[in-house]
Short mmCIF file of C-alpha atoms and ligand atoms in Angstrom, two decimals:
data_model
loop_
_atom_site.label_atom_id
_atom_site.label_comp_id
_atom_site.label_asym_id
_atom_site.label_seq_id
_atom_site.Cartn_x
_atom_site.Cartn_y
_atom_site.Cartn_z
CA VAL Y 278 4.96 79.03 -45.97
CA ARG Y 279 1.73 78.16 -44.21
CA HIS Y 280 2.47 77.81 -40.49
CA HIS Y 281 0.97 75.81 -37.65
CA VAL Y 282 -1.65 77.88 -35.88
CA GLN Y 283 -0.10 77.17 -32.47
CA LYS Y 284 3.26 78.37 -33.74
CA ILE Y 285 1.77 81.65 -35.01
CA CYS Y 286 -0.06 82.16 -31.71
CA ALA Y 287 3.02 81.30 -29.64
CA PHE Y 288 5.21 83.83 -31.48
CA PHE Y 289 2.60 86.60 -31.27
CA ALA Y 290 1.89 85.84 -27.59
CA ALA Y 291 5.61 85.90 -26.79
CA MET Y 292 5.97 89.26 -28.58
CA GLU Y 293 3.08 90.71 -26.61
CA ALA Y 294 4.44 89.39 -23.31
CA PHE Y 295 7.86 90.87 -24.12
CA ALA Y 296 6.34 94.26 -24.89
CA ASP Y 297 4.51 94.14 -21.53
CA THR Y 298 7.69 93.26 -19.68
CA LEU Y 299 9.51 96.18 -21.29
CA ARG Y 300 6.65 98.53 -20.40
CA ARG Y 301 6.71 97.37 -16.80
CA GLY Y 302 10.44 98.09 -16.81
CA GLY Y 303 9.67 101.73 -17.67
CA HIS Y 304 10.41 101.58 -21.41
CA ASN Y 305 8.36 103.40 -23.97
CA VAL Y 306 7.12 100.63 -26.26
CA ARG Y 307 5.14 100.77 -29.46
CA HIS Y 308 4.12 97.19 -30.17
CA LEU Y 309 2.46 96.65 -33.53
CA THR Y 310 -0.05 93.90 -34.18
CA LEU Y 311 -1.54 92.77 -37.50
CA ASP Y 312 -4.26 95.39 -36.96
CA ASP Y 313 -1.58 98.12 -37.10
CA THR Y 314 0.57 96.75 -39.90
CA ARG Y 315 -2.16 95.78 -42.33
CA PRO Y 316 -2.24 99.06 -44.34
CA PHE Y 317 1.47 98.78 -45.25
CA THR Y 318 2.75 96.95 -48.30
CA ASP Y 319 6.02 95.77 -46.77
CA LEU Y 320 8.49 96.24 -43.94
CA GLU Y 321 10.28 99.15 -45.60
CA ASP Y 322 7.03 100.99 -46.15
CA LEU Y 323 6.04 100.45 -42.51
CA LEU Y 324 9.39 101.54 -41.10
CA ALA Y 325 9.53 104.64 -43.29
CA HIS Y 326 6.09 105.57 -42.02
CA LEU Y 327 7.10 105.06 -38.37
CA CYS Y 328 10.29 107.12 -38.84
CA GLU Y 329 8.29 109.98 -40.24
CA ARG Y 330 5.50 109.77 -37.71
CA HIS Y 331 7.76 109.65 -34.63
CA GLY Y 332 10.51 111.90 -35.96
CA VAL Y 333 12.96 109.02 -35.72
CA LYS Y 334 16.65 109.97 -35.96
CA ALA Y 335 18.21 106.56 -35.37
CA PHE Y 336 16.93 103.09 -36.25
CA GLU Y 337 18.70 100.26 -34.46
CA TYR Y 338 17.77 96.62 -34.72
CA GLN Y 339 18.97 93.33 -33.36
CA ARG Y 340 20.31 91.21 -36.18
CA PRO Y 341 17.69 88.56 -37.05
CA ASP Y 342 18.73 84.94 -37.44
CA GLU Y 343 17.19 84.55 -40.86
CA TYR Y 344 19.09 85.32 -44.05
CA ARG Y 345 16.11 86.85 -45.90
CA LEU Y 346 15.36 89.28 -43.09
CA VAL Y 347 18.98 90.33 -42.60
CA ARG Y 348 19.18 91.16 -46.31
CA GLN Y 349 15.94 93.02 -46.15
CA LEU Y 350 16.99 95.11 -43.15
CA ARG Y 351 20.46 95.82 -44.55
CA GLY Y 352 18.93 96.97 -47.81
CA LEU Y 353 16.35 99.31 -46.25
CA LYS Y 354 15.90 102.70 -47.79
CA LEU Y 355 14.81 104.94 -44.94
CA PRO Y 356 14.67 108.76 -45.01
CA ALA Y 357 18.24 110.10 -45.45
CA ALA Y 358 18.40 111.70 -42.00
CA VAL Y 359 17.83 108.37 -40.18
CA THR Y 360 20.97 106.53 -39.11
CA VAL Y 361 20.76 102.71 -39.12
CA LYS Y 362 22.69 100.34 -36.86
CA GLU Y 363 22.64 96.57 -36.53
CA ALA Y 364 23.28 95.12 -33.06
CA ASP Y 365 24.65 91.65 -32.35
CA THR Y 366 22.50 89.01 -30.69
CA GLU Y 367 23.39 87.39 -27.36
CA HIS Y 368 21.54 84.21 -28.14
CA PHE Y 369 24.37 82.05 -29.37
CA LEU Y 370 27.67 81.12 -27.79
CA LEU Y 371 29.78 81.29 -30.94
CA PRO Y 372 30.37 84.96 -31.79
CA TRP Y 373 28.94 85.94 -35.15
CA SER Y 374 32.29 87.25 -36.36
CA GLU Y 375 33.87 83.82 -35.94
CA ILE Y 376 31.45 81.93 -38.18
CA PRO Y 377 33.49 82.33 -41.41
CA GLY Y 378 36.65 81.08 -39.66
CA GLN Y 379 34.94 78.08 -38.07
CA PHE Y 380 32.92 77.19 -41.16
CA PRO Y 381 35.14 77.85 -44.20
CA ALA Y 382 33.25 77.90 -47.50
CA LYS Y 383 33.38 74.81 -49.72
CA LYS Y 384 34.57 72.60 -46.84
CA HIS Y 385 32.61 69.84 -45.13
CA HIS Y 386 32.16 70.48 -41.44
CA ARG Y 387 32.08 67.92 -38.69
CA MET Y 388 29.88 68.47 -35.67
CA GLU Y 389 32.04 66.32 -33.40
CA THR Y 390 35.18 68.41 -34.01
CA PHE Y 391 33.26 71.65 -33.63
CA TYR Y 392 31.57 70.44 -30.44
CA ARG Y 393 34.78 69.36 -28.76
CA GLY Y 394 36.24 72.75 -29.59
CA MET Y 395 33.21 74.44 -27.99
CA ARG Y 396 33.51 72.27 -24.86
CA ARG Y 397 37.14 73.29 -24.49
CA ARG Y 398 36.55 76.91 -25.30
CA PHE Y 399 33.72 77.35 -22.78
CA ASP Y 400 35.17 74.89 -20.28
CA ILE Y 401 32.04 72.77 -20.17
CA LEU Y 402 32.02 69.24 -18.74
CA LEU Y 403 35.78 69.15 -18.49
CA ASP Y 404 37.89 67.82 -15.67
CA GLU Y 405 41.42 69.21 -15.89
CA GLY Y 406 41.08 69.44 -19.65
CA GLU Y 407 39.66 65.92 -20.05
CA PRO Y 408 36.00 65.15 -20.76
CA VAL Y 409 33.94 64.36 -17.64
CA GLY Y 410 33.15 60.64 -17.58
CA GLY Y 411 36.29 59.90 -19.60
CA ARG Y 412 34.68 60.19 -23.03
CA TRP Y 413 33.46 62.88 -25.39
CA ASN Y 414 30.64 60.79 -26.75
CA PHE Y 415 28.13 58.54 -24.98
CA ASP Y 416 25.99 57.83 -28.03
CA ARG Y 417 26.21 54.08 -27.51
CA GLU Y 418 24.59 54.29 -24.03
CA ASN Y 419 22.07 56.79 -25.29
CA ARG Y 420 20.13 54.59 -27.65
CA GLN Y 421 17.75 52.63 -25.49
CA PRO Y 422 14.18 51.84 -26.50
CA LEU Y 423 11.40 52.14 -23.91
CA THR Y 424 10.07 49.00 -22.22
CA PRO Y 425 6.46 48.92 -20.88
CA GLU Y 426 7.91 49.48 -17.37
CA ASP Y 427 9.81 52.56 -18.62
CA ILE Y 428 6.68 53.96 -20.27
CA VAL Y 429 4.69 54.20 -17.02
CA GLN Y 430 7.52 56.20 -15.49
CA ILE Y 431 7.68 58.92 -18.14
CA PRO Y 432 7.18 62.23 -16.28
CA GLU Y 433 4.06 64.28 -16.86
CA PRO Y 434 5.07 67.19 -19.13
CA LEU Y 435 4.76 70.73 -17.83
CA VAL Y 436 2.38 72.57 -20.15
CA PHE Y 437 0.95 76.06 -19.82
CA ASP Y 438 -2.53 77.45 -19.94
CA ASN Y 439 -2.08 80.57 -22.04
CA ASP Y 440 -5.18 82.01 -23.67
CA ALA Y 441 -4.74 82.53 -27.42
CA GLY Y 442 -8.34 83.72 -27.90
CA GLU Y 443 -7.56 87.31 -28.90
CA ILE Y 444 -4.75 86.31 -31.22
CA LEU Y 445 -6.97 83.75 -32.96
CA GLU Y 446 -9.65 86.39 -33.47
CA ARG Y 447 -7.04 88.69 -34.98
CA LEU Y 448 -5.83 85.93 -37.33
CA ASP Y 449 -9.43 85.40 -38.44
CA ARG Y 450 -9.95 89.13 -38.91
CA HIS Y 451 -6.99 89.26 -41.28
CA GLY Y 452 -7.71 85.98 -43.05
CA VAL Y 453 -4.40 84.41 -42.04
CA ALA Y 454 -4.24 80.85 -43.39
CA TYR Y 455 -2.67 78.22 -41.17
CA LEU Y 456 -2.36 74.48 -40.62
CA GLY Y 457 -2.61 72.22 -37.57
CA GLU Y 458 -4.99 71.90 -34.67
CA ARG Y 459 -6.54 75.18 -33.58
CA THR Y 460 -6.71 75.44 -29.80
CA ARG Y 461 -7.50 78.43 -27.64
CA ARG Y 462 -5.31 77.02 -24.90
CA LEU Y 463 -1.65 77.53 -25.76
CA ILE Y 464 0.59 74.98 -24.04
CA TRP Y 465 3.89 76.58 -25.02
CA PRO Y 466 5.75 79.03 -22.74
CA VAL Y 467 5.22 82.61 -23.86
CA ASP Y 468 7.34 84.60 -21.44
CA ARG Y 469 10.58 84.32 -19.60
CA SER Y 470 9.07 83.20 -16.33
CA GLN Y 471 7.26 80.28 -18.00
CA SER Y 472 10.37 79.43 -19.99
CA LEU Y 473 12.43 79.27 -16.79
CA LYS Y 474 9.80 77.03 -15.21
CA LEU Y 475 10.02 74.69 -18.18
CA LEU Y 476 13.81 74.66 -17.86
CA ASP Y 477 13.55 73.78 -14.15
CA HIS Y 478 11.00 71.09 -14.91
CA PHE Y 479 13.35 69.58 -17.48
CA CYS Y 480 16.36 69.65 -15.15
CA THR Y 481 14.42 68.05 -12.30
CA HIS Y 482 12.29 65.45 -14.08
CA CYS Y 483 13.75 64.73 -17.51
CA LEU Y 484 17.51 65.28 -17.39
CA PRO Y 485 18.17 62.12 -15.32
CA ASN Y 486 16.98 60.00 -18.27
CA PHE Y 487 17.44 62.42 -21.16
CA GLY Y 488 20.30 60.69 -22.96
CA ARG Y 489 19.11 57.17 -22.24
CA PHE Y 490 15.77 57.60 -24.04
CA GLN Y 491 16.72 60.38 -26.42
CA ASP Y 492 16.08 58.28 -29.55
CA ALA Y 493 13.13 56.25 -28.27
CA MET Y 494 9.57 56.43 -29.65
CA THR Y 495 6.33 54.87 -28.47
CA VAL Y 496 2.63 54.73 -29.29
CA ARG Y 497 1.77 54.12 -25.66
CA GLY Y 498 1.08 56.35 -22.68
CA ASP Y 499 -0.30 59.89 -22.44
CA HIS Y 500 3.20 61.35 -22.39
CA ARG Y 501 4.43 59.63 -25.56
CA TRP Y 502 4.81 62.99 -27.32
CA SER Y 503 7.07 64.58 -24.73
CA LEU Y 504 9.06 61.65 -23.21
CA TYR Y 505 12.24 63.01 -21.60
CA HIS Y 506 12.72 65.85 -24.09
CA SER Y 507 13.06 69.42 -22.84
CA ARG Y 508 10.65 71.09 -25.33
CA LEU Y 509 12.81 74.18 -24.82
CA SER Y 510 13.47 74.82 -28.51
CA PHE Y 511 10.68 77.40 -28.84
CA ALA Y 512 11.85 79.28 -25.72
CA LEU Y 513 15.43 79.21 -27.05
CA ASN Y 514 14.66 80.15 -30.65
CA SER Y 515 12.31 82.96 -29.68
CA LYS Y 516 15.08 84.21 -27.34
CA MET Y 517 13.19 83.96 -24.10
CA LEU Y 518 16.10 81.82 -22.89
CA GLY Y 519 19.77 81.93 -23.80
CA PRO Y 520 21.73 78.74 -24.53
CA ARG Y 521 24.35 79.49 -21.86
CA GLU Y 522 21.79 79.69 -19.06
CA VAL Y 523 20.11 76.51 -20.28
CA ILE Y 524 23.45 74.66 -20.21
CA ASP Y 525 24.41 76.17 -16.85
CA ARG Y 526 21.15 75.15 -15.14
CA ALA Y 527 21.51 71.62 -16.47
CA LEU Y 528 25.14 71.47 -15.27
CA GLU Y 529 24.12 72.75 -11.82
CA ARG Y 530 21.49 70.03 -11.57
CA PHE Y 531 23.99 67.40 -12.72
CA GLU Y 532 26.51 68.50 -10.09
CA ALA Y 533 23.91 68.78 -7.33
CA ALA Y 534 22.73 65.23 -8.08
CA GLY Y 535 26.08 63.95 -6.77
CA GLY Y 536 26.36 60.99 -9.11
CA ALA Y 537 22.62 60.22 -9.39
CA ILE Y 538 22.66 61.60 -12.94
CA SER Y 539 25.21 59.84 -15.14
CA PRO Y 540 27.61 61.77 -17.41
CA ALA Y 541 25.88 60.18 -20.43
CA GLN Y 542 22.65 62.05 -19.62
CA ILE Y 543 24.14 65.52 -19.22
CA GLU Y 544 26.56 65.04 -22.11
CA GLY Y 545 23.67 64.00 -24.34
CA PHE Y 546 21.90 67.26 -23.53
CA VAL Y 547 24.92 69.58 -23.72
CA ARG Y 548 25.80 68.05 -27.10
CA GLN Y 549 22.42 69.19 -28.48
CA VAL Y 550 22.57 72.78 -27.25
CA LEU Y 551 26.29 73.55 -27.36
CA GLY Y 552 27.01 71.26 -30.29
CA TRP Y 553 24.20 70.76 -32.76
CA ARG Y 554 22.38 74.04 -32.24
CA GLU Y 555 25.50 76.19 -32.67
CA PHE Y 556 26.78 73.96 -35.47
CA VAL Y 557 23.73 74.18 -37.70
CA ARG Y 558 23.60 77.94 -37.24
CA GLY Y 559 27.21 78.15 -38.44
CA VAL Y 560 26.52 75.96 -41.48
CA TYR Y 561 23.47 78.04 -42.37
CA TRP Y 562 25.29 81.36 -42.35
CA ALA Y 563 28.39 80.01 -44.05
CA HIS Y 564 26.39 78.60 -46.97
CA MET Y 565 23.38 80.81 -47.55
CA PRO Y 566 21.85 81.68 -49.96
CA GLN Y 567 23.00 78.77 -52.18
CA TYR Y 568 22.21 76.30 -49.38
CA ALA Y 569 18.51 76.81 -50.02
CA ARG Y 570 18.92 75.44 -53.55
CA THR Y 571 20.87 72.28 -52.78
CA ASN Y 572 19.39 69.01 -54.03
CA ARG Y 573 22.22 66.46 -54.22
CA PHE Y 574 20.00 63.50 -55.10
CA ARG Y 575 17.91 65.51 -57.57
CA ALA Y 576 14.77 64.53 -55.73
CA ARG Y 577 11.62 65.60 -57.56
CA ARG Y 578 8.50 64.13 -55.99
CA ARG Y 579 5.75 66.02 -54.22
CA LEU Y 580 4.95 65.51 -50.58
CA PRO Y 581 2.04 63.07 -50.25
CA GLU Y 582 -1.25 64.42 -48.98
CA TYR Y 583 -1.05 62.46 -45.70
CA PHE Y 584 1.60 64.88 -44.44
CA TRP Y 585 -1.32 67.28 -43.98
CA THR Y 586 -3.88 64.78 -42.70
CA GLY Y 587 -2.02 61.90 -41.06
CA ARG Y 588 -4.16 59.44 -43.03
CA THR Y 589 -1.89 56.56 -44.09
CA ASN Y 590 -1.50 52.89 -43.20
CA MET Y 591 2.06 53.39 -41.95
CA THR Y 592 1.69 53.55 -38.16
CA CYS Y 593 5.01 55.32 -37.64
CA MET Y 594 4.01 58.09 -40.04
CA VAL Y 595 0.54 58.37 -38.51
CA GLN Y 596 2.05 58.78 -35.05
CA VAL Y 597 4.55 61.45 -36.02
CA ILE Y 598 2.37 63.42 -38.44
CA ASP Y 599 -0.65 63.30 -36.15
CA GLN Y 600 1.35 64.49 -33.17
CA SER Y 601 2.97 67.25 -35.23
CA LEU Y 602 -0.41 68.52 -36.45
CA ARG Y 603 -1.88 68.24 -32.95
CA CYS Y 604 0.80 69.99 -30.91
CA ALA Y 605 3.32 71.49 -33.38
CA TYR Y 606 6.02 69.30 -31.91
CA ALA Y 607 7.89 66.07 -32.58
CA HIS Y 608 11.22 65.09 -31.13
CA HIS Y 609 14.44 64.79 -33.08
CA ILE Y 610 14.32 61.10 -34.00
CA GLN Y 611 10.69 61.34 -35.04
CA ARG Y 612 11.63 64.21 -37.38
CA LEU Y 613 14.83 62.59 -38.64
CA MET Y 614 14.17 58.86 -38.81
CA VAL Y 615 10.44 58.70 -39.52
CA THR Y 616 9.13 61.59 -41.65
CA GLY Y 617 12.59 62.80 -42.76
CA ASN Y 618 13.79 59.30 -43.60
CA PHE Y 619 10.58 58.62 -45.53
CA CYS Y 620 11.02 61.78 -47.65
CA LEU Y 621 14.65 60.91 -48.34
CA LEU Y 622 13.82 57.36 -49.44
CA ALA Y 623 10.80 58.47 -51.48
CA GLY Y 624 12.79 61.19 -53.27
CA ILE Y 625 10.64 64.14 -52.20
CA HIS Y 626 11.93 67.49 -53.45
CA PRO Y 627 13.84 69.24 -50.62
CA ASP Y 628 11.82 72.45 -51.18
CA GLU Y 629 8.66 70.52 -50.36
CA VAL Y 630 10.26 68.94 -47.32
CA ASP Y 631 11.60 72.29 -46.10
CA ARG Y 632 8.21 73.91 -46.47
CA TRP Y 633 6.51 71.26 -44.37
CA TYR Y 634 9.08 71.34 -41.57
CA LEU Y 635 9.24 75.13 -41.52
CA GLY Y 636 5.47 75.31 -41.26
CA VAL Y 637 4.59 72.57 -38.85
CA TYR Y 638 6.91 72.93 -35.86
CA VAL Y 639 6.61 75.53 -33.14
CA ASP Y 640 10.41 75.94 -33.04
CA ALA Y 641 10.92 76.18 -36.80
CA ILE Y 642 12.92 79.17 -37.97
CA GLU Y 643 14.86 78.90 -41.19
CA TRP Y 644 18.40 79.08 -39.70
CA VAL Y 645 17.81 75.89 -37.71
CA GLU Y 646 15.10 74.19 -39.77
CA MET Y 647 16.94 74.27 -43.09
CA PRO Y 648 20.29 72.68 -42.18
CA ASN Y 649 18.43 70.04 -40.19
CA THR Y 650 15.97 69.28 -42.97
CA ARG Y 651 17.89 69.84 -46.19
CA GLY Y 652 21.22 68.93 -44.65
CA MET Y 653 20.90 66.36 -41.92
CA SER Y 654 17.72 64.62 -42.99
CA GLN Y 655 17.74 64.93 -46.82
CA PHE Y 656 21.53 65.07 -47.40
CA ALA Y 657 20.67 67.58 -50.12
CA ASP Y 658 23.84 69.54 -49.24
CA GLY Y 659 25.98 66.52 -50.17
CA GLY Y 660 27.36 66.14 -46.65
CA LEU Y 661 28.03 69.63 -45.29
CA VAL Y 662 26.09 68.81 -42.12
CA ALA Y 663 26.00 65.01 -41.93
CA SER Y 664 28.77 62.56 -42.72
CA LYS Y 665 26.26 60.13 -44.29
CA PRO Y 666 22.59 60.15 -45.27
CA TYR Y 667 20.30 59.16 -42.40
CA ALA Y 668 18.59 56.49 -44.50
CA ALA Y 669 17.15 53.42 -42.82
CA GLY Y 670 14.69 50.63 -43.40
CA GLY Y 671 11.88 49.68 -41.04
CA ASN Y 672 14.31 47.80 -38.80
CA TYR Y 673 15.64 50.98 -37.29
CA ILE Y 674 12.15 52.24 -36.49
CA ASN Y 675 11.24 48.86 -35.04
CA ARG Y 676 14.34 48.84 -32.83
CA MET Y 677 13.70 52.29 -31.40
CA SER Y 678 9.91 52.13 -31.08
CA ASP Y 679 6.84 49.97 -30.64
CA TYR Y 680 5.25 51.50 -33.76
CA CYS Y 681 5.56 48.41 -35.94
CA ALA Y 682 3.68 46.05 -33.65
CA ASP Y 683 0.27 47.49 -34.63
CA CYS Y 684 1.08 48.43 -38.21
CA PHE Y 685 -0.80 47.30 -41.31
CA TYR Y 686 2.61 46.54 -42.84
CA ASP Y 687 5.04 43.84 -41.83
CA VAL Y 688 8.40 45.27 -40.82
CA ARG Y 689 10.19 41.97 -41.48
CA GLU Y 690 9.16 41.88 -45.13
CA LYS Y 691 10.65 43.74 -48.05
CA THR Y 692 8.65 42.16 -50.82
CA GLY Y 693 4.95 41.48 -51.20
CA ASP Y 694 1.81 43.53 -50.61
CA LYS Y 695 2.23 43.82 -46.87
CA ALA Y 696 5.94 44.60 -46.85
CA CYS Y 697 6.96 47.70 -44.88
CA PRO Y 698 7.47 50.46 -47.50
CA PHE Y 699 10.60 51.68 -45.72
CA ASN Y 700 12.38 48.40 -46.48
CA SER Y 701 12.13 48.29 -50.25
CA LEU Y 702 12.45 52.07 -50.57
CA PHE Y 703 15.64 51.91 -48.52
CA TRP Y 704 17.23 49.41 -50.90
CA ARG Y 705 16.06 51.29 -53.96
CA PHE Y 706 17.61 54.47 -52.57
CA MET Y 707 20.91 52.72 -51.84
CA VAL Y 708 21.06 51.06 -55.25
CA ARG Y 709 20.10 54.20 -57.12
CA HIS Y 710 22.79 56.30 -55.44
CA ARG Y 711 25.46 53.63 -55.27
CA ASP Y 712 28.00 55.65 -57.28
CA MET Y 713 27.77 58.47 -54.83
CA LEU Y 714 27.55 56.50 -51.60
CA ALA Y 715 29.63 53.35 -52.00
CA ARG Y 716 32.86 55.20 -51.24
CA ASN Y 717 31.52 56.56 -47.96
CA PRO Y 718 33.29 54.48 -45.26
CA ARG Y 719 30.23 54.77 -42.99
CA ILE Y 720 27.88 53.05 -45.43
CA GLY Y 721 30.03 51.14 -47.91
CA MET Y 722 29.44 47.81 -46.12
CA ILE Y 723 25.69 48.04 -46.73
CA TYR Y 724 26.42 47.23 -50.37
CA SER Y 725 28.10 43.96 -49.42
CA SER Y 726 24.83 42.97 -47.78
CA TRP Y 727 22.91 43.89 -50.97
CA ASP Y 728 25.35 42.00 -53.18
CA ARG Y 729 24.90 38.86 -51.09
CA GLN Y 730 21.16 38.77 -51.85
CA SER Y 731 19.97 36.63 -54.75
CA THR Y 732 19.13 38.41 -58.00
CA GLY Y 733 15.53 37.24 -57.56
CA THR Y 734 15.26 38.88 -54.13
CA GLN Y 735 16.91 42.02 -55.41
CA ALA Y 736 14.50 42.24 -58.34
CA ALA Y 737 11.45 41.62 -56.15
CA THR Y 738 12.60 44.27 -53.65
CA LEU Y 739 13.08 46.87 -56.37
CA LYS Y 740 9.74 45.94 -57.90
CA ARG Y 741 8.02 46.47 -54.56
CA ALA Y 742 9.82 49.84 -54.20
CA ASP Y 743 8.62 50.93 -57.64
CA TRP Y 744 5.08 49.97 -56.70
CA CYS Y 745 5.36 52.00 -53.48
CA LEU Y 746 6.57 55.04 -55.42
CA ARG Y 747 3.83 54.74 -58.02
CA ASN Y 748 1.28 54.48 -55.22
CA LEU Y 749 2.89 56.89 -52.79
CA GLU Y 750 -0.39 58.64 -52.01
CA ASP Y 751 -2.05 55.36 -51.05
CA LEU Y 752 0.52 53.78 -48.75
P1 FAD F 918 15.66 68.30 -26.87
O1 FAD F 918 15.71 66.93 -27.40
O2 FAD F 918 15.25 68.46 -25.47
O3 FAD F 918 17.09 68.96 -27.11
C1 FAD F 918 17.49 70.12 -26.37
C2 FAD F 918 17.76 71.30 -27.27
O4 FAD F 918 18.88 71.04 -28.09
C3 FAD F 918 16.64 71.69 -28.21
O5 FAD F 918 15.68 72.49 -27.57
C4 FAD F 918 17.38 72.43 -29.31
O6 FAD F 918 17.53 73.78 -28.99
C5 FAD F 918 18.75 71.77 -29.32
N1 FAD F 918 18.85 70.82 -30.43
C6 FAD F 918 18.74 69.48 -30.38
N2 FAD F 918 18.99 68.94 -31.59
C7 FAD F 918 19.24 69.96 -32.42
C8 FAD F 918 19.56 70.06 -33.79
N3 FAD F 918 19.69 68.99 -34.57
N4 FAD F 918 19.73 71.28 -34.31
C9 FAD F 918 19.60 72.39 -33.56
N5 FAD F 918 19.32 72.36 -32.24
C10 FAD F 918 19.15 71.16 -31.68
N6 FAD F 918 15.16 72.31 -34.20
C11 FAD F 918 14.67 73.57 -34.09
O7 FAD F 918 14.91 74.23 -33.09
N7 FAD F 918 13.93 74.12 -35.09
C12 FAD F 918 13.64 73.44 -36.23
O8 FAD F 918 12.97 73.97 -37.11
C13 FAD F 918 14.12 72.11 -36.36
N8 FAD F 918 13.83 71.37 -37.47
C14 FAD F 918 14.30 70.10 -37.57
C15 FAD F 918 14.02 69.37 -38.73
C16 FAD F 918 14.50 68.09 -38.87
C17 FAD F 918 14.23 67.31 -40.13
C18 FAD F 918 15.27 67.51 -37.84
C19 FAD F 918 15.82 66.13 -37.98
C20 FAD F 918 15.56 68.22 -36.69
C21 FAD F 918 15.09 69.53 -36.54
N9 FAD F 918 15.37 70.29 -35.39
C22 FAD F 918 14.89 71.57 -35.30
C23 FAD F 918 16.26 69.77 -34.35
C24 FAD F 918 15.57 69.04 -33.20
O9 FAD F 918 14.73 68.04 -33.71
C25 FAD F 918 14.75 69.99 -32.32
O10 FAD F 918 15.58 71.05 -31.87
C26 FAD F 918 14.21 69.29 -31.08
O11 FAD F 918 13.43 68.19 -31.46
C27 FAD F 918 13.38 70.27 -30.26
O12 FAD F 918 12.76 69.62 -29.20
P2 FAD F 918 13.31 69.76 -27.71
O13 FAD F 918 13.41 71.19 -27.34
O14 FAD F 918 12.46 68.89 -26.85
O15 FAD F 918 14.75 69.17 -27.84
FE1 SF4 F 919 6.56 52.16 -40.07
FE2 SF4 F 919 7.17 49.97 -41.49
FE3 SF4 F 919 7.03 49.85 -38.85
FE4 SF4 F 919 4.81 50.18 -40.30
S1 SF4 F 919 6.15 48.40 -40.32
S2 SF4 F 919 5.38 51.26 -38.41
S3 SF4 F 919 5.55 51.45 -41.97
S4 SF4 F 919 8.50 51.04 -40.03
#
C-alpha cells in the first residue's frame, strides 16, 4: 500500500523519539533507519544478521497488532542457539487471551453488548452498578449539526511543529513512493509528552462538546477539519498513549467539571475508546485471515481517480478527500458516511477501499482500518461488525453538514442531470440487494417507502443511478 507522506513521517519520527527516550533512560538502543535496513531482503534476513553480529542469545518482541507481522515473526528462522519469546502488549484493555471467548468464530458480534460488558468489567461510568446519567446510550443527543453560531466557537486545534526534514530526505534517498501533501512541518504528536498535551487539550477544550457534535460536518471555519474530535488515534495506535490513561483523564475532567460536562459527552467518548476500539480489534483477530477476503455484495468496481486528487463535482467528497490528502485525517462520520458510503453505493471492490483507507490516514493500521472499512463501512463481512449497512442518500449528509448548500448537485433530486448521485445510487443499492436486506429489522421499512413510489419514478431513479455508475469518473 502507498501511504500518506505525513503518516510515514509521523511513524518514523515517533520511532526516533522513542529510541531517544530509551537512551536517556540508560538503555542500550540500536535504532535502525532505512539507511541501515536497505541492504537486507526481508525482516528475517535482517534479524539473522543482527543476531550474528551482536552475538544475540535471546530475541524477544512485543506482539504486533497486525496479522501479517505476527505470522512473520512467529515463523522466523533464526540461528538455532537464539531463543525467541513473544511478549503481550499493554495497549488494549481486553486481554489478548480472552479474544476467542468474547468473539466466537462464525457468530455475529454486537458492539453494544460488548461495550456494556467492558463498562461493567472496568467499572467505568457506573453508579452503584447502573450507568451514569441513567442510560447506556446517548446517541440521540449526540447527533447535532453545527449552526453558524456553533462554528465560530469551535476550539483552535493543538498542532505541533515537528521538523520532518531529515526523514523526508531519507525517503527521497530510498525512492519511497507516497501520497498526500508533503510538508516539512509535522503537526502530529511524535512523543509521549506531545501526546499527553494533546490529551489535555482534548479534555479541556473538546470534551465538553464532543458527543454533541460528534457526527457534524462543515465546509466553514478554519477548524472544520478538527471540530471537537480528539485526534488521539495516532498517539493511541502508535502506543504513545494507552487507552486506559486516555479514558481516565477524560473521566477526571468530567468529574472535576461538576456537572458542566453532561454524561452524553463523556459517554460518547468512552464508547469510542472502550467500546469501538476494543471491539474492532477483537473482530479482526477472531476472523483473520479470511476477513481480508470478505466481499458480501460482490462489489467489483475500481476506485475513481478523484480519490487521489479530490477533483469531483460532489462537494461532500471534495471536502473529505481534500482534507484527507492535506492532513492525513478525517473524522469518523466523514470516513463512514461520505467516502465510505459512496464506495458502498457505487459497488467499489473492498480491496480497493481498504487500500485507500490504509494508505491515507495517519492512524491507519490494518487491525483497526480493516474492520472499520470492510466491516462497518462496506458491510463486506455480512454483518460481523455492523448490524446493518451504513448506506444513505444525500439527505443524511445534508442533515449533518452544510456541504450540500454549495454543491453542483441538488440534494433534493434523485432523477435528472443535477440530481445528487448519492440519492439514486442509494436506491439502486437497496433494490439490488433486497433479498439480502429486506429481512433486516433495521432497514426493512425502507422498502415500504420504495414500494410506495410510482413505477415511473422508480424507473427514472434507477436510470439515473445507471448513468452515475457508467460515468463514475466524471461525477
Ligand atoms: P475521536 O472521534 O476523537 O474518537 C476518540 C478515539 O476513539 C479515537 O482516537 C479512536 O482511538 C477511537 N475510535 C473512535 N471510533 C473508532 C472506531 N470505529 N474504531 C476504532 N477506534 C475508534 N480508526 C483508526 O484508528 N484507524 C483507522 O485506520 C481507521 N479507519 C477507519 C475507516 C473507516 C471507513 C471508518 C468509518 C472509521 C475508521 N476508523 C479508524 C475509526 C475512526 O474514524 C477513527 O478512529 C477516528 O476518526 C480517529 O480520529 P480521532 O482520534 O479524532 O477520534
Ligand atoms: Fe454530496 Fe449530494 Fe450533498 Fe452534493 S448534494 S454535497 S453530492 S450529498
